[in-house]
Short mmCIF file of C-alpha atoms in Angstrom, two decimals:
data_model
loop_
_atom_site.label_atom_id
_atom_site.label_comp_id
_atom_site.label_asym_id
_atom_site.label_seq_id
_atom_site.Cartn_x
_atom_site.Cartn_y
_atom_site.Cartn_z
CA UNK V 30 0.00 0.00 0.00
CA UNK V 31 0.86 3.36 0.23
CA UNK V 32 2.05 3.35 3.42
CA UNK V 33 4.67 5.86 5.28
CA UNK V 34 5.83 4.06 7.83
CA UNK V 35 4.32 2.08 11.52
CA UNK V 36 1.86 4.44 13.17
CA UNK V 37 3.47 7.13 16.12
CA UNK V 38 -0.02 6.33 17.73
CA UNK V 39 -2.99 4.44 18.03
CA UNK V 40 -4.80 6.64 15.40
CA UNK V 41 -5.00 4.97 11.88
CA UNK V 42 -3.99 7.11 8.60
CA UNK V 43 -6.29 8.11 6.35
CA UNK V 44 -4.76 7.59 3.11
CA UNK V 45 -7.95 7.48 0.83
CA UNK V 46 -9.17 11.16 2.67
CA UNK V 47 -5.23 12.31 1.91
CA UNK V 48 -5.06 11.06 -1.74
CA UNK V 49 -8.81 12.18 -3.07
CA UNK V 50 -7.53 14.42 -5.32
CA UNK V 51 -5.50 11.74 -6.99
CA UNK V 52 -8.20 9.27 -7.06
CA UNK V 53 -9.76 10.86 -10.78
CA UNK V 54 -6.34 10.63 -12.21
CA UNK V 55 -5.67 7.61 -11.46
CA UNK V 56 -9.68 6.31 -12.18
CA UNK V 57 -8.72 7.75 -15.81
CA UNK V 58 -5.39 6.39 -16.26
CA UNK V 59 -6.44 2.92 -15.44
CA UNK V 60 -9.26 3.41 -17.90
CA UNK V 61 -10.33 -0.40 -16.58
CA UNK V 62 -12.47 -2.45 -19.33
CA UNK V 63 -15.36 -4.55 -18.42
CA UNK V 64 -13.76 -7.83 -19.10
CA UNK V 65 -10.27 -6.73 -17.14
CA UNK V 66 -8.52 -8.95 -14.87
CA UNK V 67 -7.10 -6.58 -11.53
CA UNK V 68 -4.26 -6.68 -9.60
CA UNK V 69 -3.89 -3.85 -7.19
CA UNK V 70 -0.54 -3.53 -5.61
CA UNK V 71 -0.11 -2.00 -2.25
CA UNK V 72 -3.92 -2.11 -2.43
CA UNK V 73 -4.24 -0.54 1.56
CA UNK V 74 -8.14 -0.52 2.59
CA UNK V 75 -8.99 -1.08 -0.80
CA UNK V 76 -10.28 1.64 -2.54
CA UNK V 77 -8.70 1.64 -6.03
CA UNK V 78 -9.22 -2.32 -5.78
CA UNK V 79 -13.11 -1.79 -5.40
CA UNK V 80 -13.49 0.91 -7.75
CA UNK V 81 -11.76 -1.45 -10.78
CA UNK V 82 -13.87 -4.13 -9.48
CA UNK V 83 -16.97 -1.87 -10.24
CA UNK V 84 -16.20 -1.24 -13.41
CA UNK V 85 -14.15 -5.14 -14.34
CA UNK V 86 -18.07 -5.76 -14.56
CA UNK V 87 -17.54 -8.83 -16.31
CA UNK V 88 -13.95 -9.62 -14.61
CA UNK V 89 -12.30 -9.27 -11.37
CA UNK V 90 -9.80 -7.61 -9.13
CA UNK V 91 -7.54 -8.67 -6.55
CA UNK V 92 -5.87 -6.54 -3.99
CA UNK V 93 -2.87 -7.10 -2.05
CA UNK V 94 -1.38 -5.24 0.90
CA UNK V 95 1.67 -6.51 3.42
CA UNK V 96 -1.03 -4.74 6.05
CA UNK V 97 -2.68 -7.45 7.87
CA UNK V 98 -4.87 -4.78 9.38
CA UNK V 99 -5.17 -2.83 5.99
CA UNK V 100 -6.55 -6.13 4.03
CA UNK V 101 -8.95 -6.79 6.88
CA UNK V 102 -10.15 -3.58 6.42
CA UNK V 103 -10.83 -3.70 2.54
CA UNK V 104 -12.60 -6.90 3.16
CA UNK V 105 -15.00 -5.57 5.95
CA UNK V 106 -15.27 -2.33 3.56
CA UNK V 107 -16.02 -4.52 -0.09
CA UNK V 108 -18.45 -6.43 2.13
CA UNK V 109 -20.54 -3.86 3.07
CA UNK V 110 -20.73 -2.77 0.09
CA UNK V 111 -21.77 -5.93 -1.63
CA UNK V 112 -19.47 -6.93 -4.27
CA UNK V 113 -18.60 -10.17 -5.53
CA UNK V 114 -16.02 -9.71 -8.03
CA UNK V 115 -13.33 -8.59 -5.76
CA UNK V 116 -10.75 -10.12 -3.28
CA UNK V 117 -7.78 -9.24 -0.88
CA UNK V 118 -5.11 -11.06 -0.14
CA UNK V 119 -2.37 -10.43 2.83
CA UNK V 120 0.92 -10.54 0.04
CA UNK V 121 4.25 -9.23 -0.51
CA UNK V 122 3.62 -8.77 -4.41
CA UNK V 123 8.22 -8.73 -4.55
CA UNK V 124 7.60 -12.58 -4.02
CA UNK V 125 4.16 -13.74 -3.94
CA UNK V 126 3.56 -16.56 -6.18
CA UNK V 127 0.93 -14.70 -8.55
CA UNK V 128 -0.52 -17.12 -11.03
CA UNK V 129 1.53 -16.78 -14.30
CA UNK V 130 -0.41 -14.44 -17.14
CA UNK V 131 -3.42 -14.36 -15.20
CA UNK V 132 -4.31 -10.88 -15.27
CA UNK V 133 -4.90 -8.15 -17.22
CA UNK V 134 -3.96 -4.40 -15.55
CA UNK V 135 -1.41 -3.92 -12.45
CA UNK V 136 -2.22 -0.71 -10.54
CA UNK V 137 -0.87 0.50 -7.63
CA UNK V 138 -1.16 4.05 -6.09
CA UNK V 139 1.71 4.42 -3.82
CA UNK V 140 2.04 1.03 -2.83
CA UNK V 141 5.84 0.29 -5.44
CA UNK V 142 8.00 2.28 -3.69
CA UNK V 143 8.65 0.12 -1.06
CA UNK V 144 9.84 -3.18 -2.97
CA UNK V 145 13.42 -4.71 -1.09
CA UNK V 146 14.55 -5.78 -4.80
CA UNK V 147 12.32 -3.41 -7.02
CA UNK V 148 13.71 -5.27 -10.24
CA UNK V 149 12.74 -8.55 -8.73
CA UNK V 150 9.58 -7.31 -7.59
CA UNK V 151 8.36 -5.93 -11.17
CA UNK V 152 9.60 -8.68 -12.84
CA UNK V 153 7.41 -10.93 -10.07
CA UNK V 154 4.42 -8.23 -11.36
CA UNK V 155 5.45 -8.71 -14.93
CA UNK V 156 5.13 -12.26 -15.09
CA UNK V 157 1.28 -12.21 -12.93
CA UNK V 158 0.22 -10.13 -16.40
CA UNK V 159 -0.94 -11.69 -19.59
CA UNK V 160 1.05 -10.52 -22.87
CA UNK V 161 0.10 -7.25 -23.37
CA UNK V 162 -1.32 -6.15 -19.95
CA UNK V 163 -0.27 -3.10 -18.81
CA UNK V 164 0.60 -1.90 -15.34
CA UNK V 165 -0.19 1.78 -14.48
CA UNK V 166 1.43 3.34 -10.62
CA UNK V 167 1.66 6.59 -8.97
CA UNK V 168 4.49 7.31 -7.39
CA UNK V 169 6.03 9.99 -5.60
CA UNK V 170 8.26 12.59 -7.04
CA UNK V 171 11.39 13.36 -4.60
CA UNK V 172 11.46 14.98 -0.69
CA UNK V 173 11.90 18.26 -2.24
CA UNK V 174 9.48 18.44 -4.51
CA UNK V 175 6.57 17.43 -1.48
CA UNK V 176 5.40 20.60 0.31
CA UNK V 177 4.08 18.19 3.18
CA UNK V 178 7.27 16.52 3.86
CA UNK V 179 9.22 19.89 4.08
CA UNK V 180 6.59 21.60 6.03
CA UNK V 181 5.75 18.74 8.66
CA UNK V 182 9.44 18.28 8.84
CA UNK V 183 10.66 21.56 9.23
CA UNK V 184 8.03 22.16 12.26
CA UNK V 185 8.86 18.96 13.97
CA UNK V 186 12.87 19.74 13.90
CA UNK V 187 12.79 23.29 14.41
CA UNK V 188 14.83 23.70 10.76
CA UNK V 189 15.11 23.27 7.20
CA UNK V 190 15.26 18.91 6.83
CA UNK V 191 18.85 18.40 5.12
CA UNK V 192 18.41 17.19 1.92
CA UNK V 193 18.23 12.75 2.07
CA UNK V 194 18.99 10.69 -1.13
CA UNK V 195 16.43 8.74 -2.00
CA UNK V 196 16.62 5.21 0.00
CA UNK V 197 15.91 1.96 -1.25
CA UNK V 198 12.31 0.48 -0.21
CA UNK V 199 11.57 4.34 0.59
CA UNK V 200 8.77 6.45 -0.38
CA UNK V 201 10.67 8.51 -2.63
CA UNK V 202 12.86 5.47 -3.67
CA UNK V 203 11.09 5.76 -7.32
CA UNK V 204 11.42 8.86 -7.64
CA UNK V 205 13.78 9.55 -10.79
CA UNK V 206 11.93 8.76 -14.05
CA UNK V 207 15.43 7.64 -15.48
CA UNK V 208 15.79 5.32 -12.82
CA UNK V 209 12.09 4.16 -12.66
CA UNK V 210 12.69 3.50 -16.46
CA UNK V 211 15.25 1.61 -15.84
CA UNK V 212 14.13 -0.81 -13.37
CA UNK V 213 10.76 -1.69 -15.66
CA UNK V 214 13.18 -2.13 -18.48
CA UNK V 215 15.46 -4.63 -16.42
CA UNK V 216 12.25 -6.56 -15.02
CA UNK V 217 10.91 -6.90 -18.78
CA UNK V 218 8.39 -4.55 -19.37
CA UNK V 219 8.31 -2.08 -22.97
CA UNK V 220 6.62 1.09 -23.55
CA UNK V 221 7.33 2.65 -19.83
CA UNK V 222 6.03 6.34 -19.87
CA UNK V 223 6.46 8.59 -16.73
CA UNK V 224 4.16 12.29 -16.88
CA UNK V 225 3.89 14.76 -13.71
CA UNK V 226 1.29 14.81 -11.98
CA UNK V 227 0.45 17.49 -9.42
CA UNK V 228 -2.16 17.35 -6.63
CA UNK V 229 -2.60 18.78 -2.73
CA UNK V 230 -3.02 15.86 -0.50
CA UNK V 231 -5.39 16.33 2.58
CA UNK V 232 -4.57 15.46 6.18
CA UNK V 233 -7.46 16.82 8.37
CA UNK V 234 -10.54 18.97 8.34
CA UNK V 235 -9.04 21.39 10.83
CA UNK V 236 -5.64 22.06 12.65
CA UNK V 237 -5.73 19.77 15.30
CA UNK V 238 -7.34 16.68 13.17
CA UNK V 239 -4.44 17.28 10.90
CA UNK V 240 -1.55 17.58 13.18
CA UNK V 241 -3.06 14.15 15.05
CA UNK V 242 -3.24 12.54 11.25
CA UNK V 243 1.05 13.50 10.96
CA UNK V 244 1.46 11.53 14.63
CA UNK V 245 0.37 8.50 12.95
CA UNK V 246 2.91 9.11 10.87
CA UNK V 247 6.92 7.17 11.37
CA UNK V 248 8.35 10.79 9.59
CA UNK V 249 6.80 11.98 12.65
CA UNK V 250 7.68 9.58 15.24
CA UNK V 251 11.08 8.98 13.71
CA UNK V 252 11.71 12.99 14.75
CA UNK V 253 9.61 13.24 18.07
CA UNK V 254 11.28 9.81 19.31
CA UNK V 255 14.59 11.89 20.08
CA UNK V 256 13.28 14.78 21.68
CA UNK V 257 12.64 15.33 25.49
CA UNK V 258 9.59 16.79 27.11
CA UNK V 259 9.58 20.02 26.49
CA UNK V 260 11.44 19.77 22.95
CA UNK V 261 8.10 17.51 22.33
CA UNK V 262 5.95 20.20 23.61
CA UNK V 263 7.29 22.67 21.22
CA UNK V 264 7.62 20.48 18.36
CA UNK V 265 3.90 19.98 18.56
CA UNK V 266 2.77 23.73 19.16
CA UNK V 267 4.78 24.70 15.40
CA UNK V 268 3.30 21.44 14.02
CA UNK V 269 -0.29 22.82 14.96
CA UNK V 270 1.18 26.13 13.78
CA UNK V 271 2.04 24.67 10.32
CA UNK V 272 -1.62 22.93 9.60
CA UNK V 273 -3.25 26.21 10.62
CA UNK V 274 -1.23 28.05 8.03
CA UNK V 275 -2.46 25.56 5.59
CA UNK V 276 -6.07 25.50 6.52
CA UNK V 277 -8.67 26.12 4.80
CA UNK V 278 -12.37 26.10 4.20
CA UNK V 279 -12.64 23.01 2.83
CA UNK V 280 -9.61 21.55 5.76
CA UNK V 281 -5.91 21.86 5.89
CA UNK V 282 -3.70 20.70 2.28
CA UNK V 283 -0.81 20.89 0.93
CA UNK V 284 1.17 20.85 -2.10
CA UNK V 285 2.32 17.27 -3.76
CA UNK V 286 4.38 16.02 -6.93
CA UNK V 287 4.02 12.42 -8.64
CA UNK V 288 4.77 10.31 -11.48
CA UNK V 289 2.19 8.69 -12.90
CA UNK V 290 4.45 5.37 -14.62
CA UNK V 291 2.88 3.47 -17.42
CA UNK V 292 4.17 0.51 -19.00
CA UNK V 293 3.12 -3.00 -20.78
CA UNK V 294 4.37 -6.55 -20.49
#
């Protein structure tokens, strides 16, 4: 999924609320067929699985999410909402033993960044799609380019966050087209297209709903975890600071850069 890291607190992340305004981007980019096979990688609570099930009308989808908790979730959601053409599965898509050319689209929003071995991992992907198939991602564009993670980061520290490469099995670890290129090339995939895509992401519908969303957050809990009391105290008062600056009318956003990665088998 598209996960940032093990929760800071008990609170669960909304990534579907924080991702909205990617959701009719990626619903066109998919551009799912009623006969389509699924597979959603990183497929968190579900969403993007249900909505290609809805529209696979005549074919299926299959999500899969590392998240025990997450694929719980997008069963207890799909269920509710009656479909029958749509299943989760608790998998590490890297090594998961995906039946060979069974499927017809790979999606994934946010949920590729994280592969170990991404050239292992696609190629695992590659081989799960028929000939032809395509896979279609989002995936972030780097630290820099991420309002959120320079805001939230510079009011949890205090400072400017010095500039990190990009690490392996990271959230920005896909994030230099050349690169991504690369890696579908290596696994086997042809025609790999990367455009910019530009979006705020949302993280509460006030202040203090937003700055609890960030403590769910490991950027969060990686920076608080080495602070004392009172350092804690004040890290909290300029996060609160920070979501207020960004609030709005319609709840606190910010500014966000992605890739949207297209390729066929």
């Amino acid at each position: 999924m598209e996960d940032r890291g093990t929760p800071a607190s008990k609170a669960v992340f909304d990534y579907d609320a924080e991702l909205s305004r990617y959701q009719p981007r990626l619903r066109e980019a998919f551009d799912v067929r009623p006969g389509d096979s699924v597979l959603d990688i990183g497929c968190g609570a579900g969403q993007t699985t249900r909505e290609s099930a809805r529209l696979a009308t005549g074919g299926s989808a299959l999500g899969v999410d590392v998240s025990a908790g997450m694929v719980a979730r997008a069963r207890e959601l799909t269920a509710a909402e009656g479909l029958d053409n749509v299943r989760f599965e608790q998998a590490d898509a890297q090594v998961h033993p995906f039946p060979p050319e069974r499927f017809t689209l790979g999606t994934s929003r946010f949920g590729t960044m994280f592969f170990a071995d991404p050239v292992e991992a696609f190629g695992n992907v590659r081989r799960a799609l028929r000939p032809g198939g395509r896979l279609v991602q989002l995936v972030w564009q780097a630290g820099d380019r991420q309002e959120w993670v320079a805001a939230i980061q510079r009011a949890l520290a205090g400072r400017d966050p010095a500039p990190v490469p990009p690490a392996a099995g990271g959230p920005f670890s896909l994030a230099d087209p050349a690169a991504v290129e690369g890696v579908l090339t290596t696994a086997g995939f042809t025609d790999v297209s990367v455009s910019d895509v530009s979006e705020p992401v949302y993280y509460g519908a006030d202040p203090d709903s937003a700055a609890d969303a960030v403590l769910a957050l490991r950027m969060a809990s990686e920076v608080l975890v080495r602070l004392d009391a009172q350092e804690v105290e004040r890290a909290l008062d300029r996060l609160r600071a920070v979501m207020a600056e960004h609030s709005g009318t319609d709840g606190v956003w910010f500014d966000s850069r992605a890739w949207l990665v297209t390729a066929r088998r």
